[in-house]
Short mmCIF file of C-alpha atoms and ligand atoms in Angstrom, two decimals:
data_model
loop_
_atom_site.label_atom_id
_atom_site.label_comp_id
_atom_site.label_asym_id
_atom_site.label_seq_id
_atom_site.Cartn_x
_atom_site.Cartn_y
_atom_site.Cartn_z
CA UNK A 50 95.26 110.42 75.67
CA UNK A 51 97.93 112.60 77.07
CA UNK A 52 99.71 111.17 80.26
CA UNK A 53 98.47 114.10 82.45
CA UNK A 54 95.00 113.18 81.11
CA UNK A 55 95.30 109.44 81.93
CA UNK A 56 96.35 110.49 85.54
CA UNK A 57 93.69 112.74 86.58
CA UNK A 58 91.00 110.40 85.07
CA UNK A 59 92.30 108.09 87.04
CA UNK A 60 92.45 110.14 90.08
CA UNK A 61 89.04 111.47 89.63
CA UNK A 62 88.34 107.78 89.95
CA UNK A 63 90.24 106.82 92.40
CA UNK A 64 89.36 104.74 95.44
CA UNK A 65 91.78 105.85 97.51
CA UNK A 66 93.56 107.56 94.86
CA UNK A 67 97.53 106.82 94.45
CA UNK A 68 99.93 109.03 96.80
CA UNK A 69 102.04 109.11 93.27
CA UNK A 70 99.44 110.08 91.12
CA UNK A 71 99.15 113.11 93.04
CA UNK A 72 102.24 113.62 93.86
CA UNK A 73 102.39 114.23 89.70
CA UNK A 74 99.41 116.09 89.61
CA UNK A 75 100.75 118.92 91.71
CA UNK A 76 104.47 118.81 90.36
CA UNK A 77 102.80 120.25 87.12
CA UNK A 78 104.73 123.43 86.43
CA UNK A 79 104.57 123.90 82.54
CA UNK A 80 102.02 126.28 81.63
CA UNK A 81 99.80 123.94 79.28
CA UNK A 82 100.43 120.84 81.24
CA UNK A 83 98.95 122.75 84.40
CA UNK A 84 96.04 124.30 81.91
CA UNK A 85 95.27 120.39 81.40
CA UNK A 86 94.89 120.02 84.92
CA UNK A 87 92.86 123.28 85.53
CA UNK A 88 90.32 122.50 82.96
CA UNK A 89 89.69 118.81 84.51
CA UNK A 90 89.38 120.06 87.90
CA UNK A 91 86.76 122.90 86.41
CA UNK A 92 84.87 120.55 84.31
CA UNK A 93 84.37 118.40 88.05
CA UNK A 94 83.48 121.23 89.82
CA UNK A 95 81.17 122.53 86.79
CA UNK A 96 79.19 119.22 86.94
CA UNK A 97 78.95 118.77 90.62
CA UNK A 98 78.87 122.32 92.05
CA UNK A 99 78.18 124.60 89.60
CA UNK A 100 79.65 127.48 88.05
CA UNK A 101 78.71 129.60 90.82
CA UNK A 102 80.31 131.05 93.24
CA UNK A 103 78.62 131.12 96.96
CA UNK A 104 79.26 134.08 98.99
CA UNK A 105 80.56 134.55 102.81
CA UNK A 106 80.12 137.33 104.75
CA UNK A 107 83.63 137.36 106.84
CA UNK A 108 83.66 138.69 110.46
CA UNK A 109 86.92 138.83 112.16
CA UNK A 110 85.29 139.73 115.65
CA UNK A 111 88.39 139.39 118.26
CA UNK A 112 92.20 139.33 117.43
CA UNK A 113 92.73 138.25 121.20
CA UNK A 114 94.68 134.81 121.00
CA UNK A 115 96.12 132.44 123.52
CA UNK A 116 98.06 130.47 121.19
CA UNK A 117 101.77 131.18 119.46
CA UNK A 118 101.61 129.91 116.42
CA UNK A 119 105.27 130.57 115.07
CA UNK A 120 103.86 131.82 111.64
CA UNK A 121 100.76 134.24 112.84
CA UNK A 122 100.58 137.41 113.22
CA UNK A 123 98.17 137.99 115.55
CA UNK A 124 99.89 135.18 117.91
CA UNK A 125 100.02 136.04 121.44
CA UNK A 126 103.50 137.32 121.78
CA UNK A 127 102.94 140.00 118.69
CA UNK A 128 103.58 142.72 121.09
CA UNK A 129 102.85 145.28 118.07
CA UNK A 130 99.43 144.31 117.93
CA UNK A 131 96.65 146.11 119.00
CA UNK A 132 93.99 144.02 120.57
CA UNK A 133 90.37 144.00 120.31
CA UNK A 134 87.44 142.37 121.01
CA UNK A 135 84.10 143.49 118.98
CA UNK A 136 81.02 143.99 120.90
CA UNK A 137 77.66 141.88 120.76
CA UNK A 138 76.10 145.56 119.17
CA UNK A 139 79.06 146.47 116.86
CA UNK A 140 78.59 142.24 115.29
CA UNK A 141 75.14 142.73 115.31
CA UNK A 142 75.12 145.86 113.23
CA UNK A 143 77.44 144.29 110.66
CA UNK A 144 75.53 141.00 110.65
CA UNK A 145 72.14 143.42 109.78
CA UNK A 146 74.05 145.30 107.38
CA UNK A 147 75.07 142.29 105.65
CA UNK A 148 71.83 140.59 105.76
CA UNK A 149 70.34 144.12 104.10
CA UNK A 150 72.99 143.21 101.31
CA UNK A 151 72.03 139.75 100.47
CA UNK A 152 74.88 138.35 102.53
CA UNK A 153 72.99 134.83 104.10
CA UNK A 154 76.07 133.20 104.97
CA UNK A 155 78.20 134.47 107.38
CA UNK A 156 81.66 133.59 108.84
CA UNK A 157 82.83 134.47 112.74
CA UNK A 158 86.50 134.19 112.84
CA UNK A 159 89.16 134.96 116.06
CA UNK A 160 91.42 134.21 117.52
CA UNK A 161 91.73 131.36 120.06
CA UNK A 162 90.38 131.71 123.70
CA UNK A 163 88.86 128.77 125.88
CA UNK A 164 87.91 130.80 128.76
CA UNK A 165 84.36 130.76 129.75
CA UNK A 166 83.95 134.81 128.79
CA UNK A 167 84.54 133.79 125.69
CA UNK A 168 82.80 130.79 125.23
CA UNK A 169 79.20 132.57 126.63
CA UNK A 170 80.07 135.60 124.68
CA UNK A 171 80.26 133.20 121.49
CA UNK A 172 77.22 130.94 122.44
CA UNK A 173 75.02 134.09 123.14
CA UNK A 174 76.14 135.90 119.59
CA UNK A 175 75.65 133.10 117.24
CA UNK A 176 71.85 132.94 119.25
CA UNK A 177 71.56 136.87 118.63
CA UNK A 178 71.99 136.25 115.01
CA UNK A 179 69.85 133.21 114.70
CA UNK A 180 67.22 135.77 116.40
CA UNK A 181 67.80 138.84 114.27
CA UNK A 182 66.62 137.79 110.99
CA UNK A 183 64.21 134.67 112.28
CA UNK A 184 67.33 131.97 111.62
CA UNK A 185 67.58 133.26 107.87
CA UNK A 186 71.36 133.64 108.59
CA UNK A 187 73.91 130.58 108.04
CA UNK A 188 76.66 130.41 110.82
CA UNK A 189 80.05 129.03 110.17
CA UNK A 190 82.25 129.34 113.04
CA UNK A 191 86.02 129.68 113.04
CA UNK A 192 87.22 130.02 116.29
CA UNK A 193 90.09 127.57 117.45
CA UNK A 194 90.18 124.21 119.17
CA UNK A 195 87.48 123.78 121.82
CA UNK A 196 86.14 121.40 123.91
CA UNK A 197 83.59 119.02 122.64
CA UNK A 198 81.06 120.38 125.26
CA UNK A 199 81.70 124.16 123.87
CA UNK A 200 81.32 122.77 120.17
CA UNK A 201 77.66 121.39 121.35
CA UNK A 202 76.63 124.66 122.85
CA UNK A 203 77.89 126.45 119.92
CA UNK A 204 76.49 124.23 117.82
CA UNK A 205 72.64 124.14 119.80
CA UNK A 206 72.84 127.92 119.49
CA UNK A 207 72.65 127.76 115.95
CA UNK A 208 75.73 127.57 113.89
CA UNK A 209 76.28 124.69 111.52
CA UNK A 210 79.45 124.92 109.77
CA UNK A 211 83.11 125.27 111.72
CA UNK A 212 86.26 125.98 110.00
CA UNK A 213 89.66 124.44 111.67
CA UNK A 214 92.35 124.10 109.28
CA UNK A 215 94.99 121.19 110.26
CA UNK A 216 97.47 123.28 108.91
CA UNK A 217 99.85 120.44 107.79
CA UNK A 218 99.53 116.80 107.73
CA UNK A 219 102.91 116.25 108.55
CA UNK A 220 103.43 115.90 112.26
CA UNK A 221 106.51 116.80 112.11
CA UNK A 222 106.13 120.40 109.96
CA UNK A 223 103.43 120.97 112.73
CA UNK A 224 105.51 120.85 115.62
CA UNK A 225 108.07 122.85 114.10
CA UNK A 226 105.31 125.34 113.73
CA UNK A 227 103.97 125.71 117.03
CA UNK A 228 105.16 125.96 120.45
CA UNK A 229 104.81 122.52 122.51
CA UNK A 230 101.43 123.21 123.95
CA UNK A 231 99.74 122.52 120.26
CA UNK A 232 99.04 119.42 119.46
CA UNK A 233 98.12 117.94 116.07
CA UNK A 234 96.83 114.73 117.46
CA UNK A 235 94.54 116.88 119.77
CA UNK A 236 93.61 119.40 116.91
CA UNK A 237 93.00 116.15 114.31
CA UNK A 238 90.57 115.17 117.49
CA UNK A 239 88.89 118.68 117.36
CA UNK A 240 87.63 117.21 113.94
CA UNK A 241 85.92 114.16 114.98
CA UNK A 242 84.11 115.89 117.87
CA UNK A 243 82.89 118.74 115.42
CA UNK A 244 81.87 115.96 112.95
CA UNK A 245 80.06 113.89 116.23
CA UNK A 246 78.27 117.36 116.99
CA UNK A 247 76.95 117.55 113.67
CA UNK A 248 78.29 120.07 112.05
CA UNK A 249 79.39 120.96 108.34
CA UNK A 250 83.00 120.77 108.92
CA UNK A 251 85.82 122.41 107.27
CA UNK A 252 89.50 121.92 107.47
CA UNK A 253 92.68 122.88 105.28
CA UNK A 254 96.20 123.87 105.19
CA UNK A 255 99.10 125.92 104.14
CA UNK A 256 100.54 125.79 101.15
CA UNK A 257 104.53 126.23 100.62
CA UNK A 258 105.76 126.71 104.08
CA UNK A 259 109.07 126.59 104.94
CA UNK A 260 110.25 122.89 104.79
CA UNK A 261 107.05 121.43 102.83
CA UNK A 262 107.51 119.20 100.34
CA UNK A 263 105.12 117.88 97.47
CA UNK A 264 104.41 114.45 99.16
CA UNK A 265 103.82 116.34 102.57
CA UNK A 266 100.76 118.26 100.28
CA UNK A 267 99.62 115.13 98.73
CA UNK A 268 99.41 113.43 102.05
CA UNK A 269 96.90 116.46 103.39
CA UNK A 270 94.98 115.89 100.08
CA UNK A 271 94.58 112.38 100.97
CA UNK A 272 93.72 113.44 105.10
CA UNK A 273 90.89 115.73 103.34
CA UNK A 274 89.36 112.17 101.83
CA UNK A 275 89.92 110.35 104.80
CA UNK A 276 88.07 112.92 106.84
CA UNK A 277 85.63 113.23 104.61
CA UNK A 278 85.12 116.87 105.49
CA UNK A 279 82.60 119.22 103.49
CA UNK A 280 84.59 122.32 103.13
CA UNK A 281 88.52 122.96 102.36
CA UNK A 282 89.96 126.78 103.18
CA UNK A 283 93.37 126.33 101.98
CA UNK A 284 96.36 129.49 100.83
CA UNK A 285 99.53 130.20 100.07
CA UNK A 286 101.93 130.90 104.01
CA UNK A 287 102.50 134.08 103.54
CA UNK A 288 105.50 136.25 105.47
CA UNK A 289 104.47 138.12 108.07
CA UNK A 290 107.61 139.73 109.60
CA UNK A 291 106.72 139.91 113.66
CA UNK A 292 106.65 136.23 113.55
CA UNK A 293 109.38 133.74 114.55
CA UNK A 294 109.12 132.24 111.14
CA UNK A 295 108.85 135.44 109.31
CA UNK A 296 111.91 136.64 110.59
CA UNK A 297 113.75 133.16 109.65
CA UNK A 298 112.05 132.69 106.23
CA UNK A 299 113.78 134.23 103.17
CA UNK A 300 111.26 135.53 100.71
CA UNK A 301 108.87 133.46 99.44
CA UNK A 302 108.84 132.61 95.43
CA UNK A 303 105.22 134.00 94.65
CA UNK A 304 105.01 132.65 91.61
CA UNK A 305 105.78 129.08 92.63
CA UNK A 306 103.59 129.61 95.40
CA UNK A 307 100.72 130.53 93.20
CA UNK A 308 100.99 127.83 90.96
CA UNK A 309 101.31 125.38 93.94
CA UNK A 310 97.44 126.45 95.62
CA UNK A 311 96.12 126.47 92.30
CA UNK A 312 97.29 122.68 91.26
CA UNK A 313 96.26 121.53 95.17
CA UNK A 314 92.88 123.68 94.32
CA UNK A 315 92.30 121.34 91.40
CA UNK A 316 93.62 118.08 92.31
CA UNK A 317 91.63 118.78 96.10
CA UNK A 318 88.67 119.27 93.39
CA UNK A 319 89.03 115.68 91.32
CA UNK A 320 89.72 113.81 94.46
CA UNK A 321 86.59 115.06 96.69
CA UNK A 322 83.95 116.45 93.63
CA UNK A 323 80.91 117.76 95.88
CA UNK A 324 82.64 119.56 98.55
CA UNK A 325 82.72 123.84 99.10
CA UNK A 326 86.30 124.31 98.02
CA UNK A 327 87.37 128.53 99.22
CA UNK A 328 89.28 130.89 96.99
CA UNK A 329 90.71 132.58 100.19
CA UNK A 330 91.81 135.69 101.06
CA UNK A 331 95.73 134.94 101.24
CA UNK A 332 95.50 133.47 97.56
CA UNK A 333 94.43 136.87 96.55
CA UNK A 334 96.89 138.50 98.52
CA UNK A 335 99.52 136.32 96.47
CA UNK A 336 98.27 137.64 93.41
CA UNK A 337 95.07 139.98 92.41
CA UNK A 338 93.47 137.77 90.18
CA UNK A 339 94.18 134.86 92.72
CA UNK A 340 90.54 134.36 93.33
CA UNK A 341 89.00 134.00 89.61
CA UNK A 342 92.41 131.78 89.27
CA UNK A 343 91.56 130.12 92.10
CA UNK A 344 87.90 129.55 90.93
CA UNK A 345 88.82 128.38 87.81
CA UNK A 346 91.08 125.83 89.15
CA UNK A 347 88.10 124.54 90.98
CA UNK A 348 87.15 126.96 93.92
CA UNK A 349 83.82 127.39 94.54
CA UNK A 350 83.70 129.87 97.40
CA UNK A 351 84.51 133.30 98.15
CA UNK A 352 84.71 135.60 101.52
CA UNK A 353 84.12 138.90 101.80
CA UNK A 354 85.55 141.03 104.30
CA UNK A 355 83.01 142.84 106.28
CA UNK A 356 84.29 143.72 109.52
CA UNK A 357 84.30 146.93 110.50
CA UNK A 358 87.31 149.19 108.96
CA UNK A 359 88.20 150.32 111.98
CA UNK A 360 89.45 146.43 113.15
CA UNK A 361 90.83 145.37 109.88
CA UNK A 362 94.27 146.44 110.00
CA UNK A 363 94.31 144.62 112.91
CA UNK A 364 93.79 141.24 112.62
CA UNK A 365 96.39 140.38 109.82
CA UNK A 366 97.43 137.26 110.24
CA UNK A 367 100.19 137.68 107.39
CA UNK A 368 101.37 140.63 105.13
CA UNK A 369 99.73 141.91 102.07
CA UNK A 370 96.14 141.01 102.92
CA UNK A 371 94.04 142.75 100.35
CA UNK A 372 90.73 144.86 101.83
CA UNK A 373 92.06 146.68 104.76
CA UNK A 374 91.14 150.02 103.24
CA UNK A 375 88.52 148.76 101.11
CA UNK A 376 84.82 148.73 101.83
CA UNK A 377 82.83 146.40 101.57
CA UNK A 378 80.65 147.01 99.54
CA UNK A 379 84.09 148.28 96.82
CA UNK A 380 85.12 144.53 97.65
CA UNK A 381 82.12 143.16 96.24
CA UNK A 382 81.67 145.03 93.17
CA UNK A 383 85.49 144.28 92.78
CA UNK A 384 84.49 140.18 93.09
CA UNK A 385 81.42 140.74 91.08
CA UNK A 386 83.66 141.85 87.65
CA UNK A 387 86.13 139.18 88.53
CA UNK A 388 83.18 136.70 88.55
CA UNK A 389 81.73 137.64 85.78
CA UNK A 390 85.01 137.80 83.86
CA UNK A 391 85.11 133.87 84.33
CA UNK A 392 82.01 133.77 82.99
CA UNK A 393 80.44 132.76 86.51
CA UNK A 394 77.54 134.53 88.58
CA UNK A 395 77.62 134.66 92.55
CA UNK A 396 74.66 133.13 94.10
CA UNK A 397 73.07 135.56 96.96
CA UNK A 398 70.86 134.51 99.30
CA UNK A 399 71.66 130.95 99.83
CA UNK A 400 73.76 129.37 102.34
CA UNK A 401 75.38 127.57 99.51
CA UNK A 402 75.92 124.45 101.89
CA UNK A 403 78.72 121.62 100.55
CA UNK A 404 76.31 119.07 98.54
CA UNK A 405 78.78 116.33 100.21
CA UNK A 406 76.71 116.82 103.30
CA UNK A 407 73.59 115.83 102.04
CA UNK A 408 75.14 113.17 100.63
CA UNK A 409 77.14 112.11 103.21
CA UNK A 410 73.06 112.34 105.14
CA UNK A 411 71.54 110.44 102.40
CA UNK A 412 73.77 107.47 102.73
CA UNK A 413 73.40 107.02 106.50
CA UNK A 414 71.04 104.79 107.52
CA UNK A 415 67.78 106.56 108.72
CA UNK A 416 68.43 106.25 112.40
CA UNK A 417 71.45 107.92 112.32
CA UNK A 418 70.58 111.02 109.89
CA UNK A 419 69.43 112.94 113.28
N1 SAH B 111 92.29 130.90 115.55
C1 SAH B 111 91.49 130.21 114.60
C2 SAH B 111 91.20 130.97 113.33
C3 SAH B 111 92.10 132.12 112.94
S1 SAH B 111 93.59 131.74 112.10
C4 SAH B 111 92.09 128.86 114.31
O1 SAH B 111 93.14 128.53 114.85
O2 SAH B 111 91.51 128.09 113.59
C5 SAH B 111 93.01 131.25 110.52
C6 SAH B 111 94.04 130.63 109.60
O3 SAH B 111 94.95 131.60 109.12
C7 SAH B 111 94.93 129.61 110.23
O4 SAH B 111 94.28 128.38 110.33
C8 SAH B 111 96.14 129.59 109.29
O5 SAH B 111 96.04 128.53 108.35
C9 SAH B 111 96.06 130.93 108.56
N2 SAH B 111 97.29 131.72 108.75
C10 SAH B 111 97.82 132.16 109.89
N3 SAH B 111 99.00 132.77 109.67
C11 SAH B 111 99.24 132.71 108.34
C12 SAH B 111 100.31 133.14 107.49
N4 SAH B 111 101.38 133.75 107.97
N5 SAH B 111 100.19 132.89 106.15
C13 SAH B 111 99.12 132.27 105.66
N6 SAH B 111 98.08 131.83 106.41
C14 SAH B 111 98.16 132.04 107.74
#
């Protein structure tokens, strides 16, 4: 057995697996050593997810943020952008379209506002979706750090799945990030209280930012275990130019970039088997056949775009992203060749939940499995 074989064996075995044995895992740059890799992380996923690919329906409902995060585009100080905020009818007539479609999974994402406006407005949508097709729909939220009380509501209104990426394990990395007013202790604590609500949480990070190293990716690798979260949404940081760190980052090496998602794709995939693992939208803004790369690295979920055209160019949160033009309905016959060019069909009409949570369920004791 090949040395690379004998190292993600025994990472796939791991318990916890070795901060160096990753740390190797993802240095893999030679084209057939990181083919070796690929095809272990695919044969996991094969066995414990499938060779499917579940489907989101993406809504990016509000651009309006609070925060400044130094690498976003739509951060509050973008004074270029223009700001909008869709209303309860213009969701709901995406969220029927969708649901017309075979979309049963849907994804609200915005940017971050606390203020009670905003909170209601959120509560009161994810109900009006529930409602409109008799709680058929699947809710994943994405909407910032919250309190634990606005998480509850959220939650009791219906949705079940919340998205809220650390962004890097490394403390320090994350303050250099973001102005003084984030903090990564607090957003870390946004986790637990999602996970005490009850819902499917997701978390993930950015790959080859400005001052990341290797270790710092194998440490979030090893965060995602610790955590023990059901879904990872992780992509390349991406230049977006009317951002502090857009204007102070030189250009970014794509090609190193790709090849550094896809190896934390697959080694994220032998360390944590039965999670929902997302081929996102920035990976195939790196590169057009990022996604079926992405899937065949281990990825076992894709989003689709489906907020109305007229918001898209708006909410870009980096440069390049793919589907502002597009419609949807392009954008899924697009995915559908791709899929089936890996030899993979998309399942419709699921909401594809992360088998790790019924797992997670079946090993609590009964009291606990609310
Ligand atoms: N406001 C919400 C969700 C919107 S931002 C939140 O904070 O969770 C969604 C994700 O986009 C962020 O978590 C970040 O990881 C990613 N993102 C933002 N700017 C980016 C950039 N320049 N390149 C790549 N990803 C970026």
């Amino acid at each position: 057995m090949s040395t690379i074989e004998s190292i993600i064996q025994r990472v796939a075995a791991g318990d916890p697996p070795g901060r160096d044995d990753l740390v190797s895992l993802l240095s893999l740059a030679g084209a057939g050593d990181r083919e070796r890799l690929h095809r272990g992380a695919y044969a996991v996923k094969a066995r414990n997810v499938g060779r499917t690919v579940r489907i989101r329906g993406l809504i990016e409902f509000s651009n309006i943020c609070t925060r400044d995060c130094y690498y976003c585009g739509i951060r509050k100080s973008n004074r270029k952008v223009e700001r909008y905020a869709m209303t309860r009818e213009e969701i709901l007539q995406r969220v029927a379209w969708a649901y017309t479609r075979g979309y049963t999974s849907l994804v609200l994402q915005s940017g971050e506002r606390s203020d009670s406006g905003f909170t209601s407005f959120v509560r009161d949508i994810v109900g009006d979706i529930k409602d409109l097709a008799g709680g058929a729909l699947g809710i994943t939220l994405s909407a910032g750090e919250q309190s634990e009380a606005v998480y509850g509501r959220w939650f009791e209104a219906g949705a079940h799945r919340y998205l809220l990426r650390i962004e890097t394990v490394n403390r320090g990395l994350y303050r250099d990030l973001h102005p003084a007013d984030n903090d990564w202790g607090r957003r870390r604590g946004c986790l637990d209280a999602l996970r005490r609500t009850g819902y499917q949480v997701g978390t993930g990070v950015m790959i080859g930012l400005p001052g990341q190293t290797i270790e710092d990716l194998a440490d979030d690798i090893l965060f995602f275990r610790e955590q023990d979260v059901d879904m990872i949404g992780m992509g390349p940081y991406l230049v977006q130019a009317d951002t502090p760190l857009g204007r102070q980052a030189g250009p970014i090496d794509r090609d190193r970039q790709l090849a550094l998602v896809l190896n934390m794709i697959a080694v994220t995939r032998l360390v944590l088997p039965d999670i929902n693992i997302a081929a996102t939208t920035a990976l195939h803004a790196l590169d057009p056949r990022g996604r079926e790369q992405g899937m065949t690295a281990g990825a076992n979920v894709v989003m689709i775009n489906i907020t109305d055209a007229r918001y898209r160019g708006a909410y870009q949160l980096y440069e390049g992203k793919p589907g502002v033009t597009t419609d949807a309905d392009e954008a899924r016959a697009v995915l559908e060749e791709g899929v089936a060019a890996i030899g993979e069909t998309i399942t419709w009409n699921e909401w594809g939940d992360a088998p790790r949570f019924d797992h997670r369920r079946a090993n609590l004791p009964a009291a606990e499995r609310g």
